[in-house]
Coordinates of C-alpha atoms in Angstrom, one line a residue:
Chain A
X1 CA 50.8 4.6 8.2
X2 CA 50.9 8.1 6.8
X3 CA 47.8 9.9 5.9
X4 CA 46.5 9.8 2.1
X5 CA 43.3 11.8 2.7
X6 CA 42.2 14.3 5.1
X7 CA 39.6 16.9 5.9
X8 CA 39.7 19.6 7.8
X9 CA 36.9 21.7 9.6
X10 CA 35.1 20.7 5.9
X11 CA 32.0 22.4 5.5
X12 CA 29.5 22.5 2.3
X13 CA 25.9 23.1 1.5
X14 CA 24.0 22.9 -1.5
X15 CA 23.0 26.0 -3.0
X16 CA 19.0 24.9 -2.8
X17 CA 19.3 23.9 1.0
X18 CA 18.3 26.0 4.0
X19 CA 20.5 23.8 6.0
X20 CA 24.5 22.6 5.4
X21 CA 25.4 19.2 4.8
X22 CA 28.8 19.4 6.3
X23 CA 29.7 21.2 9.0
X24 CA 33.8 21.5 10.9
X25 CA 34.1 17.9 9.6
X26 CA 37.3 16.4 10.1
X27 CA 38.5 12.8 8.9
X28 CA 42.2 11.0 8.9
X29 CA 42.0 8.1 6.1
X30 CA 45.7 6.1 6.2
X31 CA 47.4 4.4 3.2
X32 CA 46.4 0.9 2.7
X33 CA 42.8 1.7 5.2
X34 CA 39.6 -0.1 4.1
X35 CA 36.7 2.9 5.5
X36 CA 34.0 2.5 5.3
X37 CA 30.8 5.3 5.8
X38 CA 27.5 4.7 7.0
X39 CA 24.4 6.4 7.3
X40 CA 20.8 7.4 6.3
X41 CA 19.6 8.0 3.0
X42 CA 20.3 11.4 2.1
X43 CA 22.7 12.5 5.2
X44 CA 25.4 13.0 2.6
X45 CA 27.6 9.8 2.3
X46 CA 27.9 9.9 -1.5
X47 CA 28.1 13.7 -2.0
X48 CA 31.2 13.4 1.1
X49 CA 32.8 11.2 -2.0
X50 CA 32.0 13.6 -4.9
X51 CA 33.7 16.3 -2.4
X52 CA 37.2 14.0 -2.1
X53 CA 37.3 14.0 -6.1
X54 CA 36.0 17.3 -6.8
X55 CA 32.7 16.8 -8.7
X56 CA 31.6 18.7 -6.0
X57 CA 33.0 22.1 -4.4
X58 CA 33.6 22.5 -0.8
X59 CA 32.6 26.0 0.7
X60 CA 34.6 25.9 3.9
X61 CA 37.7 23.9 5.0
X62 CA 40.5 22.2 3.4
X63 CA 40.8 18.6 1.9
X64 CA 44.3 17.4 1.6
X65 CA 45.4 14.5 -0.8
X66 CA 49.2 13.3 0.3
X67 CA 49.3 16.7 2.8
X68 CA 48.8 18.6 -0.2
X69 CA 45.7 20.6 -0.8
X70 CA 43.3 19.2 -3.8
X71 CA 43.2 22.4 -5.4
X72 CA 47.3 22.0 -5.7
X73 CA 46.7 19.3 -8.6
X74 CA 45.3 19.2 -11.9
X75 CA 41.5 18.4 -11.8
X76 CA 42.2 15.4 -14.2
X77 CA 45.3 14.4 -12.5
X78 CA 43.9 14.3 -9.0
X79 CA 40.9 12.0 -10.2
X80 CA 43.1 9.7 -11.5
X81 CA 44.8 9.1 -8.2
X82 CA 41.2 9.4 -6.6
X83 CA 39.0 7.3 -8.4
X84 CA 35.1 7.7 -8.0
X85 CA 33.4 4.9 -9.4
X86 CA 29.8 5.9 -8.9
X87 CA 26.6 3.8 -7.7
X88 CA 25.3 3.6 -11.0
X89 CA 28.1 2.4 -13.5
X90 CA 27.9 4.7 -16.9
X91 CA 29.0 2.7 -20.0
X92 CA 30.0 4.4 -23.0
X93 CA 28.4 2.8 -26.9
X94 CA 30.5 -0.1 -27.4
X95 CA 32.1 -3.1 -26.7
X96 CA 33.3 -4.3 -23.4
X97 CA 36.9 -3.7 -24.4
X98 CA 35.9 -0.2 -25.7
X99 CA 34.9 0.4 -22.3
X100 CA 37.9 -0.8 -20.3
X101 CA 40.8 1.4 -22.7
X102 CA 38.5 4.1 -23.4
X103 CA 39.9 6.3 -20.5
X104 CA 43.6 5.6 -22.1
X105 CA 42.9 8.4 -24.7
X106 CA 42.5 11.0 -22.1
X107 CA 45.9 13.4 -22.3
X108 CA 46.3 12.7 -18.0
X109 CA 46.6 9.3 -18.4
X110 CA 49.1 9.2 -21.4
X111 CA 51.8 8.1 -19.7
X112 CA 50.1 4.6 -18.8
X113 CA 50.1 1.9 -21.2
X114 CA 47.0 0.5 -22.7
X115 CA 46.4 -2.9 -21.5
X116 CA 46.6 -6.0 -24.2
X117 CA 44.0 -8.5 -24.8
X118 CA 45.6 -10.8 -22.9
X119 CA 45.5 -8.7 -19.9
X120 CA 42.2 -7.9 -20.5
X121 CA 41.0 -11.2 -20.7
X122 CA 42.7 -12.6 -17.5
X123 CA 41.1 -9.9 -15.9
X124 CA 37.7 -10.5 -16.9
X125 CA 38.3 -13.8 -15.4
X126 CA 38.9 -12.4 -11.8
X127 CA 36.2 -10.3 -11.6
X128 CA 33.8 -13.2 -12.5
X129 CA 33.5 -12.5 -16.0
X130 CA 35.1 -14.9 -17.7
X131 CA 31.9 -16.0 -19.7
X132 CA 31.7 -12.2 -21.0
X133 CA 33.6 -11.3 -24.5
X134 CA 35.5 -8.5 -25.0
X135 CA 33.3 -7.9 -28.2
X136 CA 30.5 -7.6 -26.4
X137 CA 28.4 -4.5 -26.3
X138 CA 28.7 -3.5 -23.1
X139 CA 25.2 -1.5 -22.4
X140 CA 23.8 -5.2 -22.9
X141 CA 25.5 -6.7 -20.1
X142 CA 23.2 -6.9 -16.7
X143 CA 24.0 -4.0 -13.4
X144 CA 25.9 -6.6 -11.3
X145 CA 28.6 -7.2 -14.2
X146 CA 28.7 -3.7 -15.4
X147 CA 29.5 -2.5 -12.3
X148 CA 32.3 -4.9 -12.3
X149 CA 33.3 -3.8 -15.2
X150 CA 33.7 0.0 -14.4
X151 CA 35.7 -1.2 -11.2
X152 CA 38.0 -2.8 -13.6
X153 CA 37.8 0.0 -15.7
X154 CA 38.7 2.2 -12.7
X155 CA 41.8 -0.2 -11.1
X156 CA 43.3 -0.5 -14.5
X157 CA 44.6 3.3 -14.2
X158 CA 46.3 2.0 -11.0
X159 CA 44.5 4.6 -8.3
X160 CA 45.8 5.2 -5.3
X161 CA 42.4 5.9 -3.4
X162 CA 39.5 4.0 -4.8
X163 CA 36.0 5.7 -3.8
X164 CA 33.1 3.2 -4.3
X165 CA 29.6 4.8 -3.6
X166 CA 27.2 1.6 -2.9
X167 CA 28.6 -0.3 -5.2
X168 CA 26.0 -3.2 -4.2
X169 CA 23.0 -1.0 -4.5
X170 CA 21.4 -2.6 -7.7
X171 CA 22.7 -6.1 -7.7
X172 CA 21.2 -8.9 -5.9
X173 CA 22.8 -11.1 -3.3
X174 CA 25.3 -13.3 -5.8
X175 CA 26.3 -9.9 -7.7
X176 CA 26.3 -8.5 -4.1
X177 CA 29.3 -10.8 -2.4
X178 CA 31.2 -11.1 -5.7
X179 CA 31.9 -7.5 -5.8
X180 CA 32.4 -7.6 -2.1
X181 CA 35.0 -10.1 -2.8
X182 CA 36.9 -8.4 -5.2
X183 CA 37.1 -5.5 -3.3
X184 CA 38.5 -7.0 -0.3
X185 CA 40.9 -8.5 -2.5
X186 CA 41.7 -5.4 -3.7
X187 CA 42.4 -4.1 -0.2
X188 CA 44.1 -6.9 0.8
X189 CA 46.4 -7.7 -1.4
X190 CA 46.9 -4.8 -3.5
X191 CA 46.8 -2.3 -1.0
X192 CA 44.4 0.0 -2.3
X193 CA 42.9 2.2 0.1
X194 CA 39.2 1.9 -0.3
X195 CA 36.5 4.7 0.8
X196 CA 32.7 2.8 0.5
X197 CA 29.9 4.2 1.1
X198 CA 27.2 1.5 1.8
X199 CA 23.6 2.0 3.7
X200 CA 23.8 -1.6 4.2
X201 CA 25.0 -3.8 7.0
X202 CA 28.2 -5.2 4.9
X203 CA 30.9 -7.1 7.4
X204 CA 34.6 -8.0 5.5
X205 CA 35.6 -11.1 5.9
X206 CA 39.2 -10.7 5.3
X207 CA 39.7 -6.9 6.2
X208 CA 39.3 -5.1 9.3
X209 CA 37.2 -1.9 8.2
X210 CA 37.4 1.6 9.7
X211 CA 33.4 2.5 10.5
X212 CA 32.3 6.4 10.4
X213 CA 28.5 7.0 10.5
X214 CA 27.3 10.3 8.8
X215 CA 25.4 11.8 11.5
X216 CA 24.6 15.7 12.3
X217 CA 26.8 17.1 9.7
X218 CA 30.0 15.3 10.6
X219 CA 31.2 11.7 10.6
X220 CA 31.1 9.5 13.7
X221 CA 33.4 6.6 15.0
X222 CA 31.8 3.6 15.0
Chain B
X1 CA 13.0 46.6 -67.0
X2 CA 8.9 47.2 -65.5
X3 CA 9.1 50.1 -62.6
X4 CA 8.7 49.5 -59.3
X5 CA 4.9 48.8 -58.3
X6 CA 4.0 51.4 -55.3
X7 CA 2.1 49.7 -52.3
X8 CA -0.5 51.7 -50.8
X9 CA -1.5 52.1 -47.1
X10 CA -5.0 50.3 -47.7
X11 CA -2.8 47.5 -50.1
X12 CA -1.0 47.0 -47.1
X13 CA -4.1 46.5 -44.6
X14 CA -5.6 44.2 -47.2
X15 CA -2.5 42.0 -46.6
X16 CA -4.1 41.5 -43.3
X17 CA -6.4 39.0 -44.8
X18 CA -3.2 36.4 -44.8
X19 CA -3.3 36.7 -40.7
X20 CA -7.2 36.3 -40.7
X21 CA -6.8 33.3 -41.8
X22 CA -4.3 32.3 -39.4
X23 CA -6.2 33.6 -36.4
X24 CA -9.2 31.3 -37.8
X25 CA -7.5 28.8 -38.1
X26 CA -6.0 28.8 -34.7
X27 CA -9.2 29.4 -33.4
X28 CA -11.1 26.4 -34.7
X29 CA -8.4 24.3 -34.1
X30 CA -7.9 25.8 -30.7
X31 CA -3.6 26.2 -31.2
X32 CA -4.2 28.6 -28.8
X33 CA -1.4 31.1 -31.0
X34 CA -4.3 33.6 -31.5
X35 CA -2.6 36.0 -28.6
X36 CA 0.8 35.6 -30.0
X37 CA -0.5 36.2 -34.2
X38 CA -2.0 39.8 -32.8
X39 CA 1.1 40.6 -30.9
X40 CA 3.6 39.2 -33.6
X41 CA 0.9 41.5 -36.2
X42 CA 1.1 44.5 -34.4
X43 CA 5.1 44.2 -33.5
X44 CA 5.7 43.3 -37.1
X45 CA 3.8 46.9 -38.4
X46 CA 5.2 48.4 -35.3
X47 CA 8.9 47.0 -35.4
X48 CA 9.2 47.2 -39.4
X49 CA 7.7 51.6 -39.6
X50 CA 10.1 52.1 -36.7
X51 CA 12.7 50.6 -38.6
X52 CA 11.9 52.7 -42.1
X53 CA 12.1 55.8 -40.3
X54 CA 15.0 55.5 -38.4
X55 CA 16.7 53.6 -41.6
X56 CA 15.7 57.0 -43.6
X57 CA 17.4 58.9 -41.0
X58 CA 20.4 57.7 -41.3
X59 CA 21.1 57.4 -44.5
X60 CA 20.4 60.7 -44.8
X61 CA 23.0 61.7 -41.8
X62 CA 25.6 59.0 -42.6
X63 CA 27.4 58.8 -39.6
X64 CA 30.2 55.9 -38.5
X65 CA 28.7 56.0 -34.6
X66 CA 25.1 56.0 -35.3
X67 CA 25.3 53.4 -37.7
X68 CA 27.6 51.2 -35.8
X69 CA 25.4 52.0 -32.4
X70 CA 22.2 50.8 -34.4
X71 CA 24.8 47.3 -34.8
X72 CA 25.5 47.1 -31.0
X73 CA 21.5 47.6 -30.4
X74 CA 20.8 44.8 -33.0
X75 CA 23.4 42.4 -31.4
X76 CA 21.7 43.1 -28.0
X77 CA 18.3 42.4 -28.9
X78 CA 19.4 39.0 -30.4
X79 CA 20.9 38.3 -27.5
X80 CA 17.9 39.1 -25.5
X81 CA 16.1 37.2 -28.1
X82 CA 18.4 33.8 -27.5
X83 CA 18.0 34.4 -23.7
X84 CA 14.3 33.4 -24.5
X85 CA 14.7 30.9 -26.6
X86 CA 17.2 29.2 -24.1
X87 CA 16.0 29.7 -20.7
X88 CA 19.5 28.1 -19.1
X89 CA 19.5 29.1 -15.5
X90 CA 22.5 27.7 -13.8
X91 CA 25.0 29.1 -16.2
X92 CA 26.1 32.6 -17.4
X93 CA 26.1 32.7 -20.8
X94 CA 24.8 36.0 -21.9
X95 CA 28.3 38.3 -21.8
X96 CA 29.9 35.6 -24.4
X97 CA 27.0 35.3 -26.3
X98 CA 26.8 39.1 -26.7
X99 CA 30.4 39.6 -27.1
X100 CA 31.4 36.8 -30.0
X101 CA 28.1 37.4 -32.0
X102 CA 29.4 41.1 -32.0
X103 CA 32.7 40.7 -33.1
X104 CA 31.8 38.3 -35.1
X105 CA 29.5 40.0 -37.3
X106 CA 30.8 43.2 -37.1
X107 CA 34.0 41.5 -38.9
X108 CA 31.9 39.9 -41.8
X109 CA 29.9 42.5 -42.0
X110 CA 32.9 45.0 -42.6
X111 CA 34.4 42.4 -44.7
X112 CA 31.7 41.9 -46.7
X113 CA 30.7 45.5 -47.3
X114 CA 34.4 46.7 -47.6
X115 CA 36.1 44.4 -49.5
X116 CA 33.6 42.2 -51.3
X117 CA 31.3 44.2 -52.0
X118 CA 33.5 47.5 -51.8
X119 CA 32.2 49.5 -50.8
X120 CA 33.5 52.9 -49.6
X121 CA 33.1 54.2 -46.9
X122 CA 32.8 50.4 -45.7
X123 CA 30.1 51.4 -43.0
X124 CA 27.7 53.2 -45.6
X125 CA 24.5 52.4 -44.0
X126 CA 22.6 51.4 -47.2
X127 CA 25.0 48.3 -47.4
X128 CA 26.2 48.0 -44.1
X129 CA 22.9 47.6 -41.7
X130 CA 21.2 45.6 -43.8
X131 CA 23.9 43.0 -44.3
X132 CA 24.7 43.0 -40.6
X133 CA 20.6 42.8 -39.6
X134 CA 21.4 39.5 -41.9
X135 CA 24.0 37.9 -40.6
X136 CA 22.7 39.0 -37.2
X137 CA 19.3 37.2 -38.0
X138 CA 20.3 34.3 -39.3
X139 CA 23.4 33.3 -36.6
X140 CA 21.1 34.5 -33.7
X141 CA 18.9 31.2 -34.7
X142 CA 22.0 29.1 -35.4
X143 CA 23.2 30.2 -31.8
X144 CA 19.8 29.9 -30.0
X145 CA 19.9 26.2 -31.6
X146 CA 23.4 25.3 -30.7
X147 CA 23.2 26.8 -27.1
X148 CA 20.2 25.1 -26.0
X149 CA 21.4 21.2 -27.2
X150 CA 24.4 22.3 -25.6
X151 CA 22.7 22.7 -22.1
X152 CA 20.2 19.6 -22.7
X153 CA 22.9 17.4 -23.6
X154 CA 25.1 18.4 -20.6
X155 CA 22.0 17.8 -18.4
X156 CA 20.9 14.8 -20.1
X157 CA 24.3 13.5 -20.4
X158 CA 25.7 14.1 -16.9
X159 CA 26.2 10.5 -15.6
X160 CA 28.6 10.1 -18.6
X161 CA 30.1 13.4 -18.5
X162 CA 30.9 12.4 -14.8
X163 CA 32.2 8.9 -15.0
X164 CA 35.3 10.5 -17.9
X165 CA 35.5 13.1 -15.4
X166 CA 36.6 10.3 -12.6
X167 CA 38.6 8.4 -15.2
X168 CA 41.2 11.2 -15.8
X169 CA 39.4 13.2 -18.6
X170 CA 39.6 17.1 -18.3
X171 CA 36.6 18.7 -19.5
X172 CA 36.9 19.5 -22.7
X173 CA 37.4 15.4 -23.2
X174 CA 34.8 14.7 -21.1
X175 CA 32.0 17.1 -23.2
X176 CA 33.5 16.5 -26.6
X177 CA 30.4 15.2 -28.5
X178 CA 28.1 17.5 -26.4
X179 CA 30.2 20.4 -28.3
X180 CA 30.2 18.6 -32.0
X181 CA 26.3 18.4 -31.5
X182 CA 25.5 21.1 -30.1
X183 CA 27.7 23.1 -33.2
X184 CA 26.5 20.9 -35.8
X185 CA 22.6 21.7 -34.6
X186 CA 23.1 25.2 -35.2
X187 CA 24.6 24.7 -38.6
X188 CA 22.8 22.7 -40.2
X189 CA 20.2 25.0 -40.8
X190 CA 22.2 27.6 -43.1
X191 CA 24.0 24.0 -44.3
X192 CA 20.4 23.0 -45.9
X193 CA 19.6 26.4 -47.1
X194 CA 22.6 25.9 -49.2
X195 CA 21.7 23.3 -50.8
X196 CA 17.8 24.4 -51.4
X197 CA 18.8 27.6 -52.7
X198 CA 17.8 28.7 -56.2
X199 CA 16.1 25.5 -56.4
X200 CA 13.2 25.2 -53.5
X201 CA 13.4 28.5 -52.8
X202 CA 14.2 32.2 -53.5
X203 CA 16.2 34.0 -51.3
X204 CA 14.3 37.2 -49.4
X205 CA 17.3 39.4 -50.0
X206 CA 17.6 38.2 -53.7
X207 CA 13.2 38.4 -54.0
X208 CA 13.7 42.1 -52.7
X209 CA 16.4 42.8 -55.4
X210 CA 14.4 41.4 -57.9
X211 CA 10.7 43.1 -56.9
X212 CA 12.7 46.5 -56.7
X213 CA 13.7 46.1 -60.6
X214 CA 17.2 44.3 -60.1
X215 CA 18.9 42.6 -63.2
X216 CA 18.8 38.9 -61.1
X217 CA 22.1 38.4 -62.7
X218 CA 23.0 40.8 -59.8
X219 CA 21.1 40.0 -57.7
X220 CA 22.2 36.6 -57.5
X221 CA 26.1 37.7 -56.7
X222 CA 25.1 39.7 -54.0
X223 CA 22.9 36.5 -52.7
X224 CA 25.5 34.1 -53.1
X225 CA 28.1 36.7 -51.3
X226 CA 25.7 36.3 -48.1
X227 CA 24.6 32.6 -48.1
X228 CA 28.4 31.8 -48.4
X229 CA 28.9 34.7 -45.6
X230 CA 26.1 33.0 -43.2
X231 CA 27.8 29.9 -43.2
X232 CA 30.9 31.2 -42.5
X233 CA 29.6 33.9 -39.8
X234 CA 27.5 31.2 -38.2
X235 CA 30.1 28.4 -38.1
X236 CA 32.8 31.1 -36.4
X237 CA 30.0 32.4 -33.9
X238 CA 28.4 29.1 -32.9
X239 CA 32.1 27.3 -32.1
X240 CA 33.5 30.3 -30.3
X241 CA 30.9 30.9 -28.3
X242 CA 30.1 27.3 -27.6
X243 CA 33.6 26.6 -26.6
X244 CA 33.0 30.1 -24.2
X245 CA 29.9 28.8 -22.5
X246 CA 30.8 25.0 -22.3
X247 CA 33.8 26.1 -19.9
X248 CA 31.1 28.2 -17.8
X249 CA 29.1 24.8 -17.4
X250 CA 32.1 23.5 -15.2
X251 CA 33.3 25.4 -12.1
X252 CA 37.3 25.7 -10.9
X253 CA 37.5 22.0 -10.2
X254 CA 36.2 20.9 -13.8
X255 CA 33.3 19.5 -12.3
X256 CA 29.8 20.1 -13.8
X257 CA 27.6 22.5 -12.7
X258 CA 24.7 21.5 -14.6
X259 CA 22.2 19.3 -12.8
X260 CA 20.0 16.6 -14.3
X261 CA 16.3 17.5 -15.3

């Protein structure tokens, strides 16, 4: 399969650190490829995600989205072919619905049609939600379903690349293998190309992952 | 109409009673502001002679450059003034501060003195400096205001900033009540003197007028020219140079280069 994402000789630091947190790191991630990146606390993992969607700027290096350099694209158009759905889920004031079409009102996503009720609703129900209202405020729902919901909120603008930074993190062991669940599903059937970041020991069932472990500045085979 | 009552040198030290009682105050109640009354004492008799003289000066030379390089110098030291009200670090902001409050004001300022007013020349220093010292004043507060919510609402609101960000928002989507707020803030202070005007309280511009033997009938035209030309100036100023600095908080790839604090 064709290459979606690559890095090449990446390098970056943060401007407060004596010592890089990248260095001549190279990656291949395919179309439809389920990776996923280990590693210590702090070796990098999430910020290797923020780089991939530019929330982050990369000092040395190239990263290429569909052989194209991200630079080539629009900010706002490349992240919505790259989504980032962060470890902590952000809602906005509002209702649960609010939350899911919100992103519809941005001008890069214009083209996209906002999803009806109905659509809504049935997918509620396969994310585990079905006992949560669309009217409901959604800064009152617990971590495990919010973060269900921004995944939702994320797949609705039909990404190509989803990036999930520990999605797990803050939900116990229920929350834990539902999400899990959906996002094999996701990468099984939908073909999404998933990047996770977990620090966990997390095994798919149904997917065959690709295992990199963040070690001395680069990413390692597992 | 009564003449205008003389103050004398030792009338002037006796007003130094008022900041007795301030430095006692602050001394049994330990504010810990009697440093900064003395300083703010002397800078105020220092600041306000310097000012007399060099205002006598040029009146008496009435000169376009001199009067419009004693503008630039006023627009700097508010600028230096915001800088330490705001304290923002990670993000340029000084040049567009600098810049937009002094087009800004120099615009009302020659709009004001040259066609409301009209007054000819329009940069005739009696009119034009102190009107410009006004709007200058008044905006560099509105500004200091606006700039810091802008930065502590970027900081505070990153997380949120961020997740619009990822869902296909461009920046200025993704910071858009971050910019009404941080505008509004720096309004609503000129907003409120509005509406207290005439009623809670006397203008200082139109007071001076009156003390100095004005008709207030007059004086009260010239006072509503400049509260209606504070707004105005402070509105322009504040959303220009908002919208200026809010594109410095994010780099080339829109992303945020405020951290949380």
């Amino acid at each position: 399969m064709a290459a979606i994402l690559e890095t090449e000789a990446l390098g970056f630091s943060y401007a407060y650190a004596s010592r890089p947190v990248f260095n001549e790191l190279d990656l291949v991630v395919r179309e439809g490829e389920f990776v996923l990146v280990t590693g210590v606390s702090g070796s990098g993992k999430s910020t290797l995600l923020r780089l991939f969607c530019r929330l982050e700027a990369y000092n040395s290096g190239r990263i290429l989205f569909k052989g194209k350099a991200i630079e080539t694209y629009c900010p706002s158009e490349l992240r919505r072919f790259i989504i980032y759905v962060p470890q902590i889920p952000s809602m906005i004031e509002g209702s649960v619905e609010e939350n899911l079409v919100f992103p519809f009102s941005f001008r890069a996503n214009s083209d996209l049609e906002k999803p009806s009720e109905k659509q809504l609703s049935e997918m509620l129900e396969a994310f585990y939600l079905s006992d949560v209202s669309l009217r409901y405020q959604a800064k009152k729902l617990s971590v495990g379903q919010q973060q269900r919901l921004a995944l939702m909120r994320a797949l609705l603008l039909e990404p190509e690349i989803l990036l999930l930074d520990e999605p797990t993190s803050a939900l116990d062991a229920e929350s834990s293998a539902m999400v899990f669940s959906i996002i094999e599903e996701l990468n099984a059937s939908r073909a999404k190309t998933v990047v996770m970041v977990t620090h966990g020991t997390f095994v798919p069932a149904r997917v065959k992952p690709v295992v990199y472990s963040v070690e001395n500045m680069k990413l390692r085979s597992l | 109409m009564s003449p205008v009552v003389e103050i004398s040198f030792w009338q002037l030290l006796l007003a130094l009673l008022f900041i007795l009682v301030a430095q006692i105050a602050s001394f049994v109640y330990h504010l810990g502001l009697n440093k900064d009354i003395s300083i703010g004492t002397v800078r105020t008799f220092a600041q306000l002679f310097l000012m007399g003289y060099v205002l006598t000066f040029i009146f008496s030379i009435e000169n376009l450059w001199l009067t419009v390089g004693i503008f630039v110098i006023m627009a700097i030291s508010a600028s230096f003034i915001i800088r330490g009200r705001v304290r923002e670090k990670d993000v340029p902001y000084m040049l567009p501060t600098f810049l937009t409050m002094f087009v800004s004001y120099f615009i009302t300022a020659v709009f004001v003195t040259g066609l409301i007013i009209g007054v000819a020349p329009w940069w005739e220093p009696r009119y034009f400096l102190p009107i410009g010292g006004m709007v200058i004043g008044n905006s560099m507060s509105a500004l200091a205001i606006a700039l810091e919510r802008l930065f502590r609402e970027m900081r505070q609101q990153k997380g949120l900033i961020e997740t619009r960000l990822c869902l296909g928002a461009n920046y200025r989507e993704a910071s858009s009540e971050m910019f009404r707020n941080a505008v509004s803030a720096g309004m609503i202070p000129s907003i409120n003197a509005m509406m207290g005007v005439g009623l809670v309280f006397i203008p200082g511009m139109m007071s001076g007028q009156i003390l100095a033997g004005a008709d207030p009938l007059q004086a009260i035209r010239y006072q509503i020219i400049i509260m209606l030309m504070l707004v105005g100036s402070t509105a322009t100023t504040s959303i220009i140079t908002i919208l200026i600095v809010r594109k410095r908080c994010f780099g080339k790839g829109e992303e945020l280069l405020l951290g949380e604090k």
